mmCIF file of C-alpha atoms in Angstrom:
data_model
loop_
_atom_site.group_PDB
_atom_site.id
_atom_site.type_symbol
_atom_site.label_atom_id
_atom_site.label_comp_id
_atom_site.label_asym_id
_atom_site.label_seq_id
_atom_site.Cartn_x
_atom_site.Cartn_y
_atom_site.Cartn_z
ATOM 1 C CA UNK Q 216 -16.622 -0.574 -23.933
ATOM 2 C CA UNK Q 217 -15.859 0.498 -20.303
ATOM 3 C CA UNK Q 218 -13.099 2.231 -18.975
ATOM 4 C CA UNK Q 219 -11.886 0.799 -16.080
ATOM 5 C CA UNK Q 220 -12.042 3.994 -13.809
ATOM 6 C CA UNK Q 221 -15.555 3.791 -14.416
ATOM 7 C CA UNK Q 222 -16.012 -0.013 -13.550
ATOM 8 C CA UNK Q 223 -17.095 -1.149 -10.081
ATOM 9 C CA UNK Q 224 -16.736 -4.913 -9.380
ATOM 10 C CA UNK Q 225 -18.561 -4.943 -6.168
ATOM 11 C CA UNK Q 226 -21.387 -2.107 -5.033
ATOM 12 C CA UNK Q 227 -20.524 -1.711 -1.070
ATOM 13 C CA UNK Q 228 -24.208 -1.643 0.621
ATOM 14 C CA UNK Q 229 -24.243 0.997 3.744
ATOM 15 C CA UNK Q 230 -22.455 -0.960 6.921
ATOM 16 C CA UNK Q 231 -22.752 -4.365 5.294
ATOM 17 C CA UNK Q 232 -19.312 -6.421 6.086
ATOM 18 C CA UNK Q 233 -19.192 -8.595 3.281
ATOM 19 C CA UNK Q 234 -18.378 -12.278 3.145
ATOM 20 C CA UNK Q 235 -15.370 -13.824 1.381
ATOM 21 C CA UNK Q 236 -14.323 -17.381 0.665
ATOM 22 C CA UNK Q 237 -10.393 -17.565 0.680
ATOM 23 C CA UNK Q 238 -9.346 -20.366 -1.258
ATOM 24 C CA UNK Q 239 -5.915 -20.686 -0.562
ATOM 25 C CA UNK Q 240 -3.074 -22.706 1.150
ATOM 26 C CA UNK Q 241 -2.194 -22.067 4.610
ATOM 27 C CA UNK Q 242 2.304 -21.818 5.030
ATOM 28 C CA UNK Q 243 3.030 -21.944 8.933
ATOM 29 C CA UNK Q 244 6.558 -19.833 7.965
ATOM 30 C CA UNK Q 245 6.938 -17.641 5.046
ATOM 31 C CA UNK Q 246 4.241 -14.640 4.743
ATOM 32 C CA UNK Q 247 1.871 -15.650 1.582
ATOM 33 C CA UNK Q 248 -1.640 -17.096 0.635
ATOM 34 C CA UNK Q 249 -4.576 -17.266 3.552
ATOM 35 C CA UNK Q 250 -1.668 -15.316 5.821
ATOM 36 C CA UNK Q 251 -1.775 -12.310 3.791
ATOM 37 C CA UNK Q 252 -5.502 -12.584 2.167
ATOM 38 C CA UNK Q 253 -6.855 -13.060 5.663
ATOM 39 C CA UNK Q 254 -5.793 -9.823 7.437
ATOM 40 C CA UNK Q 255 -5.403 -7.740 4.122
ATOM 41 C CA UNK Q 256 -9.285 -8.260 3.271
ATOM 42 C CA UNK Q 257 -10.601 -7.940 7.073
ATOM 43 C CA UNK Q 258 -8.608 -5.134 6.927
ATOM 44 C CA UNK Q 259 -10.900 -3.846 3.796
ATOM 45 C CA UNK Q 260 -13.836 -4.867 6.196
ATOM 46 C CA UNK Q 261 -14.243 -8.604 4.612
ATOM 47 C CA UNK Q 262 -15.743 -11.750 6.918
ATOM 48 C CA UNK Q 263 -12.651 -13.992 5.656
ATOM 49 C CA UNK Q 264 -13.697 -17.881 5.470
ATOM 50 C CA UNK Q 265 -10.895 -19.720 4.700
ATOM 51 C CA UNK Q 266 -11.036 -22.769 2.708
ATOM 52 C CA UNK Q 267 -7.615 -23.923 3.227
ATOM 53 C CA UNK Q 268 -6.369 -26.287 0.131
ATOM 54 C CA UNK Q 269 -3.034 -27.384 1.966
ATOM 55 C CA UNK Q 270 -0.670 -26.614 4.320
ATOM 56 C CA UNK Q 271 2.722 -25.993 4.149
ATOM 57 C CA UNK Q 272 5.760 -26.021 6.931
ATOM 58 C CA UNK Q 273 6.584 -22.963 5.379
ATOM 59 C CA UNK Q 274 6.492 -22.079 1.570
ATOM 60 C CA UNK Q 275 8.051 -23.191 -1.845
ATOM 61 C CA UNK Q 276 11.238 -21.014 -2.051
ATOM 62 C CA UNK Q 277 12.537 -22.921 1.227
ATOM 63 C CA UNK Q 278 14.636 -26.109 -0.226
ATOM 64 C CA UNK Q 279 12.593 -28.083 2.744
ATOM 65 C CA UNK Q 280 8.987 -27.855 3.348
ATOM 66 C CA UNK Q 281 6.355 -30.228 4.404
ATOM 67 C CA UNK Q 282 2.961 -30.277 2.655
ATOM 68 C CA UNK Q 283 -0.108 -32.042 3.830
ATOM 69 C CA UNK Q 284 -2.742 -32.170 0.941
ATOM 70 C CA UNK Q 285 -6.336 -31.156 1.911
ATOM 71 C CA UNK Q 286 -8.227 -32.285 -0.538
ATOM 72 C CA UNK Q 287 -10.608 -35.236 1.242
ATOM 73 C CA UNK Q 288 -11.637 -33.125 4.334
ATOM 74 C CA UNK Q 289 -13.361 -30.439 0.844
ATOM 75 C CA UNK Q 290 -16.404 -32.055 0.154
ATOM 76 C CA UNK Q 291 -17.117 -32.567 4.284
ATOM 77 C CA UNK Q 292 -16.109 -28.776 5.393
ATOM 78 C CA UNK Q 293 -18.566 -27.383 2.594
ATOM 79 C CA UNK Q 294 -20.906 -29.563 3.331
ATOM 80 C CA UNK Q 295 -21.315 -28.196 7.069
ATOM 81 C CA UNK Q 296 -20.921 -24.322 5.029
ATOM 82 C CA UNK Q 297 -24.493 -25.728 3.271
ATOM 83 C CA UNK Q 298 -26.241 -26.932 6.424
ATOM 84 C CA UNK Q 299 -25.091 -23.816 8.233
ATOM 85 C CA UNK Q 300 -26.121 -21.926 5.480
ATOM 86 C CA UNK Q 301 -23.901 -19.310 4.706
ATOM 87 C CA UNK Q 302 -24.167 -17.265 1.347
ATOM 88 C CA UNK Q 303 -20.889 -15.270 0.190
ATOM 89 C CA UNK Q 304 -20.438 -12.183 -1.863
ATOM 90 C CA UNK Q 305 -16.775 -13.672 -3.266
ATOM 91 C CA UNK Q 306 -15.415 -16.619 -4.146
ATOM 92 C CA UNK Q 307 -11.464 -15.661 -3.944
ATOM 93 C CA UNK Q 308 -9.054 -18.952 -4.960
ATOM 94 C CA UNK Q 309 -5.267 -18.815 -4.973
ATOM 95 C CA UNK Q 310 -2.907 -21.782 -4.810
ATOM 96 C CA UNK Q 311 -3.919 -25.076 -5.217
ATOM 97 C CA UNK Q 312 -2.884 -28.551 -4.157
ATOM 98 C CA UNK Q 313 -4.610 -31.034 -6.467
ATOM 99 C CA UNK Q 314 -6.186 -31.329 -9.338
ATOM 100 C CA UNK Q 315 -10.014 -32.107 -7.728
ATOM 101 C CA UNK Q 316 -9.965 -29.000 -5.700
ATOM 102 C CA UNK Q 317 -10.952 -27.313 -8.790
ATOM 103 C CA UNK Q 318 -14.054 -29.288 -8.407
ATOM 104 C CA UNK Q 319 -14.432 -27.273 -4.516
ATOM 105 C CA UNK Q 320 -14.253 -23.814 -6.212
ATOM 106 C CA UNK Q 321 -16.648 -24.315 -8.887
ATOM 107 C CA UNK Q 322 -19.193 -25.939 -6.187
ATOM 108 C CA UNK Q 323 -18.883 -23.072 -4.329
ATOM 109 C CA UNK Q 324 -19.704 -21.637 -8.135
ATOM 110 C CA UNK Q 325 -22.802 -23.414 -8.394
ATOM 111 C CA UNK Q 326 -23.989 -22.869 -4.365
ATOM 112 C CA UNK Q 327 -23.611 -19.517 -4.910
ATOM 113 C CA UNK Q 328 -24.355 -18.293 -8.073
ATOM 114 C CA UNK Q 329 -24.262 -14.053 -7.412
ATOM 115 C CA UNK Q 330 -20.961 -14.010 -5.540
ATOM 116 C CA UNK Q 331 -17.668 -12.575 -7.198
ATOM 117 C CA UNK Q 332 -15.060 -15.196 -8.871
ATOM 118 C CA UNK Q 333 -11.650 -13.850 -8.500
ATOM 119 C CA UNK Q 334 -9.170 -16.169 -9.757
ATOM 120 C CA UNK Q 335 -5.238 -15.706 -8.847
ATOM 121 C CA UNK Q 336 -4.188 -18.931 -11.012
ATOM 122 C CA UNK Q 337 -0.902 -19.298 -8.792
ATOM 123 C CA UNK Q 338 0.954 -21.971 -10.552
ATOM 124 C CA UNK Q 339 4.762 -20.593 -11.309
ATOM 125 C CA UNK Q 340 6.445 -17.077 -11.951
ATOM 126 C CA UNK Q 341 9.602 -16.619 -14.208
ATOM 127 C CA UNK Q 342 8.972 -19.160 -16.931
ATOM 128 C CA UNK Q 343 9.159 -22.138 -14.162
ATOM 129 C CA UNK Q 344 6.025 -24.003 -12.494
ATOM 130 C CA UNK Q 345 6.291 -23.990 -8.739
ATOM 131 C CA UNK Q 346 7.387 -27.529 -7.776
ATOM 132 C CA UNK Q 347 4.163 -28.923 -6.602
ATOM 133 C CA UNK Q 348 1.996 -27.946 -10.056
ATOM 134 C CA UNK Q 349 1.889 -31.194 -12.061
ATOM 135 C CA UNK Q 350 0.538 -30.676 -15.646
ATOM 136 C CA UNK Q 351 -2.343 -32.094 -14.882
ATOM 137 C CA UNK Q 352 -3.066 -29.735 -12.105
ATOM 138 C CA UNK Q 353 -1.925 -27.006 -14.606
ATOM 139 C CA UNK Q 354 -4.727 -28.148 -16.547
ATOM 140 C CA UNK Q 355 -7.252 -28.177 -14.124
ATOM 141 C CA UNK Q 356 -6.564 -24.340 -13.109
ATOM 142 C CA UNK Q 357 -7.183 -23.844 -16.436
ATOM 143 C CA UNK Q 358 -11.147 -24.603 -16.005
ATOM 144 C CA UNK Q 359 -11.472 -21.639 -13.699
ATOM 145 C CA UNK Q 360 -10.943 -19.163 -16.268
ATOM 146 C CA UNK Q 361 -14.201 -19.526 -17.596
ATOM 147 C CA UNK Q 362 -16.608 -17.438 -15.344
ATOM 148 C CA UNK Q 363 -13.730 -15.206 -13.834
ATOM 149 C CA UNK Q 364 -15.010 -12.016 -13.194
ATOM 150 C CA UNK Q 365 -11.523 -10.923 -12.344
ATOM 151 C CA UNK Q 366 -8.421 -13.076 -13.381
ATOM 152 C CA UNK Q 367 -4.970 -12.000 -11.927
ATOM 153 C CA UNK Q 368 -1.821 -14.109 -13.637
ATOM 154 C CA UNK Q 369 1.490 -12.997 -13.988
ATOM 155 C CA UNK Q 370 3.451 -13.970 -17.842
ATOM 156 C CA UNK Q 371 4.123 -17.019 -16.365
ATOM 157 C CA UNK Q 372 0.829 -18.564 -15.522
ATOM 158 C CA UNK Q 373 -0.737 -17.000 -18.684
ATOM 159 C CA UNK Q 374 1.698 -18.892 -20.742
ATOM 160 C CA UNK Q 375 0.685 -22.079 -18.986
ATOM 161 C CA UNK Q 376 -3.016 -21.264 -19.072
ATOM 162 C CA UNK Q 377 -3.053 -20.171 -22.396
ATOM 163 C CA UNK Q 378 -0.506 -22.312 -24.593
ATOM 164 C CA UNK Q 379 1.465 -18.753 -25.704
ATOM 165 C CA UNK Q 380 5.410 -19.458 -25.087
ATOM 166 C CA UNK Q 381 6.805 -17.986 -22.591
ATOM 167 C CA UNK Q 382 9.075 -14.742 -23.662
ATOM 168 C CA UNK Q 383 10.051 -13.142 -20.338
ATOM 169 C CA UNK Q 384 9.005 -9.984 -18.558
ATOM 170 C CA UNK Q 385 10.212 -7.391 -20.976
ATOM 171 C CA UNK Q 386 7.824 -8.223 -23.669
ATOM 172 C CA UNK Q 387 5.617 -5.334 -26.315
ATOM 173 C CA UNK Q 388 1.683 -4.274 -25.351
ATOM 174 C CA UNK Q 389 0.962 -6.477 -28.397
ATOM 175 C CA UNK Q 390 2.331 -9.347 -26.380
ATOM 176 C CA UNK Q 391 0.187 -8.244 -24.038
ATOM 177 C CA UNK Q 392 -2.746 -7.894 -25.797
ATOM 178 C CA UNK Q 393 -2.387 -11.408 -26.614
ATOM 179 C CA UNK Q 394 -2.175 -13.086 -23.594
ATOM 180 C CA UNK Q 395 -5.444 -10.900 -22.654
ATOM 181 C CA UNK Q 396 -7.456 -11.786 -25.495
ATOM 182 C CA UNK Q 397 -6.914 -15.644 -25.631
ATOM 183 C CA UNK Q 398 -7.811 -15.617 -21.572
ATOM 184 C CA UNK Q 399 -10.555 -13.476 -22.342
ATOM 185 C CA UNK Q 400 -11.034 -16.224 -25.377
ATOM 186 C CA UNK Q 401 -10.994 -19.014 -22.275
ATOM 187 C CA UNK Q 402 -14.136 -16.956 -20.674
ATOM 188 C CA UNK Q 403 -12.526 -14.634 -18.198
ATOM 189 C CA UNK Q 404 -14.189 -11.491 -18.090
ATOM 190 C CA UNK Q 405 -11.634 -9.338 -16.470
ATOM 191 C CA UNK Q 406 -8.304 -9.701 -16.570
ATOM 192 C CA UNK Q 407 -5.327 -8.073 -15.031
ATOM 193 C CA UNK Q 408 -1.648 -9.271 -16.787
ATOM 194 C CA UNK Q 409 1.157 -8.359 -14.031
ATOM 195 C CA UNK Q 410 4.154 -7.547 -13.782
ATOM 196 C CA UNK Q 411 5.856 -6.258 -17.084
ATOM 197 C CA UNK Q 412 9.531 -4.929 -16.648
ATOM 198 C CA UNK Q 413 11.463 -3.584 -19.444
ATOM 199 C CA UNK Q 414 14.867 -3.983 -19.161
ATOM 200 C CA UNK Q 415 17.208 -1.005 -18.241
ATOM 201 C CA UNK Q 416 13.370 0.930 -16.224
ATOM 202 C CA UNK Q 417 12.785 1.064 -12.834
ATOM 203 C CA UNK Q 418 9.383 0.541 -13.971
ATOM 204 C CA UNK Q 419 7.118 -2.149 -13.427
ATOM 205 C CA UNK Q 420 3.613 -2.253 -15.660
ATOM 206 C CA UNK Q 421 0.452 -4.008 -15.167
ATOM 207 C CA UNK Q 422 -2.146 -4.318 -17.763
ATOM 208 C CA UNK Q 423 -5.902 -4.308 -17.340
ATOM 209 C CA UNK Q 424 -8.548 -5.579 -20.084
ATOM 210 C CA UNK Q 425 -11.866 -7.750 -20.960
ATOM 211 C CA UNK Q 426 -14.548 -8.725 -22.895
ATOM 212 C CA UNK Q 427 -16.067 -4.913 -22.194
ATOM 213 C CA UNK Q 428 -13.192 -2.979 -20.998
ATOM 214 C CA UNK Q 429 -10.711 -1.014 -22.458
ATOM 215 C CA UNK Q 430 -6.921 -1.805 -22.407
ATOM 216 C CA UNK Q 431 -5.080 0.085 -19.895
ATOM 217 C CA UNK Q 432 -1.887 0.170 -18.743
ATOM 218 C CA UNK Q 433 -1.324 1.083 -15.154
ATOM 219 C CA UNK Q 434 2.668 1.356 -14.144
ATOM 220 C CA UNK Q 435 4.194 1.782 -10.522
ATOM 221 C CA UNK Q 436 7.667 1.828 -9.464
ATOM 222 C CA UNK Q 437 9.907 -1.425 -9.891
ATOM 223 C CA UNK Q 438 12.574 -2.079 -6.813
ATOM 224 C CA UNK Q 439 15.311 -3.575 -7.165
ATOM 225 C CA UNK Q 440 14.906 -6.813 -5.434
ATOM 226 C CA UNK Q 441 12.312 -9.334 -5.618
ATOM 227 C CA UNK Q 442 10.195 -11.077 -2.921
ATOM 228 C CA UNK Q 443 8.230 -14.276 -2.328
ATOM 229 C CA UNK Q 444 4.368 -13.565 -1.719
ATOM 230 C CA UNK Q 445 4.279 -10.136 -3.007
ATOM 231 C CA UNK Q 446 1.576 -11.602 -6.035
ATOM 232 C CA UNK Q 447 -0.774 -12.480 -3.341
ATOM 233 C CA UNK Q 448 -0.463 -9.606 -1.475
ATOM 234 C CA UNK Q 449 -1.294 -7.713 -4.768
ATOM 235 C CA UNK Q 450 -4.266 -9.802 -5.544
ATOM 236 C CA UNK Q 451 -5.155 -9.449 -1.984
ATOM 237 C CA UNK Q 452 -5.008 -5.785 -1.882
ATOM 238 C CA UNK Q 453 -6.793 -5.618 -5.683
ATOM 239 C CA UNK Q 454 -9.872 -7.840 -4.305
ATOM 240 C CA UNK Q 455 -9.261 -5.493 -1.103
ATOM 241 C CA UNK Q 456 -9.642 -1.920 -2.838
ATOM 242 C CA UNK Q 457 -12.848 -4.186 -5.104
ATOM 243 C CA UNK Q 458 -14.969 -4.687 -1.660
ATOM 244 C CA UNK Q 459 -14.031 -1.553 -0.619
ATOM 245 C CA UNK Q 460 -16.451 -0.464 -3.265
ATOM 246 C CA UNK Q 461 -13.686 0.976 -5.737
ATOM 247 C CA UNK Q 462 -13.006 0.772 -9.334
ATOM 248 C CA UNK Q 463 -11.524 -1.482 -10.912
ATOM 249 C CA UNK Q 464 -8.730 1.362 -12.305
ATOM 250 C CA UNK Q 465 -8.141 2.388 -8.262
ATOM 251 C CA UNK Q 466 -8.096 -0.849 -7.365
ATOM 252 C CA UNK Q 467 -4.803 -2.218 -9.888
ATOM 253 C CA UNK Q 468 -3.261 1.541 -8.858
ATOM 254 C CA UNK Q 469 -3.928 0.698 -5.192
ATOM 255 C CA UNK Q 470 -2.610 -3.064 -5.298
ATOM 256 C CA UNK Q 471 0.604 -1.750 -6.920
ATOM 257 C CA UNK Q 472 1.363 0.841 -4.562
ATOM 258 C CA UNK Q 473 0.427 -1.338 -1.793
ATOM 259 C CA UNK Q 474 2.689 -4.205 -2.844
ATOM 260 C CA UNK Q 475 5.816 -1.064 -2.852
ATOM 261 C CA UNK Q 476 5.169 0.114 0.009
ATOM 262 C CA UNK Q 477 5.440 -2.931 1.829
ATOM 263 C CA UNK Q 478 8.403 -4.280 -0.073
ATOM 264 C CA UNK Q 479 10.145 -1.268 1.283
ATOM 265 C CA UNK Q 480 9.655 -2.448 4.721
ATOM 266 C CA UNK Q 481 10.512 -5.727 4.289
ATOM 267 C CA UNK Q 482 14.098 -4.751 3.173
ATOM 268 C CA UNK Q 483 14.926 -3.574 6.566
ATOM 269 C CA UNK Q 484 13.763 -6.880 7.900
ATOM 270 C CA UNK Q 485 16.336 -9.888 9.199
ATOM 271 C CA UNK Q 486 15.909 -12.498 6.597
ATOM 272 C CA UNK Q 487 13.559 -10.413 4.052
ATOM 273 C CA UNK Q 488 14.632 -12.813 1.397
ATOM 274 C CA UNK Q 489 12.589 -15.589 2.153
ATOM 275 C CA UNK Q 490 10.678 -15.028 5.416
ATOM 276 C CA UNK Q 491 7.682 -13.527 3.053
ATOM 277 C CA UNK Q 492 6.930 -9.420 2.162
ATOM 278 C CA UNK Q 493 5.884 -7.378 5.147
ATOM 279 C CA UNK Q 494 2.651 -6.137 5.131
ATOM 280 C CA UNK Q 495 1.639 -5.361 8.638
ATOM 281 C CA UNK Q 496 2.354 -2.104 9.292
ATOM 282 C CA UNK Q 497 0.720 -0.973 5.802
ATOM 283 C CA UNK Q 498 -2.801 -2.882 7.060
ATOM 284 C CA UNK Q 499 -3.867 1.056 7.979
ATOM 285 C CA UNK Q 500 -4.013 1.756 4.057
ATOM 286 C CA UNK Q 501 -6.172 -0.990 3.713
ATOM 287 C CA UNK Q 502 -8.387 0.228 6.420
ATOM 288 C CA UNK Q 503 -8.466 3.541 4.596
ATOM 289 C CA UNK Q 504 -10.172 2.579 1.841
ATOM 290 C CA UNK Q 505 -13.592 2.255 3.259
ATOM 291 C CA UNK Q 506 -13.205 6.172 3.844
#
């Protein structure tokens, strides 16, 4: 059984920038998905290639939002990847917009076989699906579990992906536990449960477990407000701290801290409620991790 300070997802070769599929929607307003994983991981000193799966006016918290699915242009933009042939070192998905884009990711499984899955199964956060996630989409996120070598849901989406009821955020380890073992059940091979909050702390805990690696808990400081995008800026700056060549224990510690930090900013920001969490001055700690 490994602990996870002592497991390394990804071995960082010399000067080699390595290459990163971002499968994510694209929001024109609203700081989340491919605007936050693209400068957060060429911050970490990725090659981002985005494989947009929609795009949005602006995102899902907004009561009006336009959404154009991108799900026939899939099979034709990987196509010109194959005859271009480019090889990745991650496969990173997010949000999704129909059920076949599953079919996209796990293609990009089976073209290339050695490159990272990291699955953030976006699909709903305090017991609710997002509006767009029918249950048959719901269903079809659940086929990327399998094969994750690192699987990021919040209570939420392990509820749906799992079957367990939903109890909340202030729920016991053995909740936890779980959750982790009937993902890890599903095929995931890491998997990092976040956002835990027990009521009355200013505490916010994420867990970390697999098939081979030890439960851990690894807690940060909970603020008292919450903000749209701040789970894909933490998945971002997990997969971030990953290619940066550090473990998998650094890596949860650094995403949490990261996620703070910028949360702090965004307070002082016109609008922070919606407009998205502000990351851009905190892009230097991302750069830092390469040493």
């Amino acid at each position: 059984m490994n602990n996870a300070a002592d497991l390394c997802l990804f071995k960082r070769q010399g000067a080699y920038i390595p290459r990163v599929a971002a499968v994510h929607d694209l929001c024109g307003y609203g700081k989340c998905s491919l605007g936050v994983a693209i400068p957060v991981l060429s911050a970490a000193g990725c090659d981002v290639c985005p494989v947009p799966t929609s795009l949005f006016s602006a995102h899902t918290r907004f009561p009006t939002f336009y959404m154009h699915d991108t799900t026939d242009m899939l099979a034709g933009y990987l196509d010109a990847w194959v005859e271009e042939g480019i090889v990745l070192d991650a496969v990173y998905s997010g949000f999704l917009g129909a059920p076949e884009q599953v079919g996209a990711i796990q293609r990009l499984y089976r073209e290339h076989p050695g490159a990272l899955r990291v699955v953030d199964p976006v699909m709903g956060d305090g017991g609710m699906r997002y509006p767009t996630y029918t249950p048959e989409l719901c269903e079809a996120m659940a086929a990327l579990v399998d094969g994750a070598d690192l699987l990021t849901p919040n209570l939420t989406e392990a509820s749906i992906l799992t079957g367990i009821p939903y109890r909340g955020q202030d729920v016991d380890e053995a909740f936890v536990r779980e959750n982790v073992d009937a993902l890890v059940d599903m095929g995931a091979k890491v998997v990092v449960v976040k956002g835990i909050v027990h009521e009355g702390e200013d505490v916010i805990r994420n867990y970390v477990a697999g098939a081979n690696v030890a439960f851990e808990e690894v807690s940060g400081e909970l603020l008292p407000y919450m903000l749209h995008g701040t789970g894909d800026l933490y998945c971002s700056g997990l997969l971030a701290a990953v290619m940066a060549g550090r473990s998998l224990r650094d890596a949860v510690e650094f995403a949490g801290s990261f996620v703070r930090d910028a949360m702090q900013i965004t307070c002082e920001q016109p609008d922070f409620e919606v407009r998205g969490v502000s990351f851009e001055t905190q892009l230097g700690k991302v750069a830092a991790l390469l040493g």
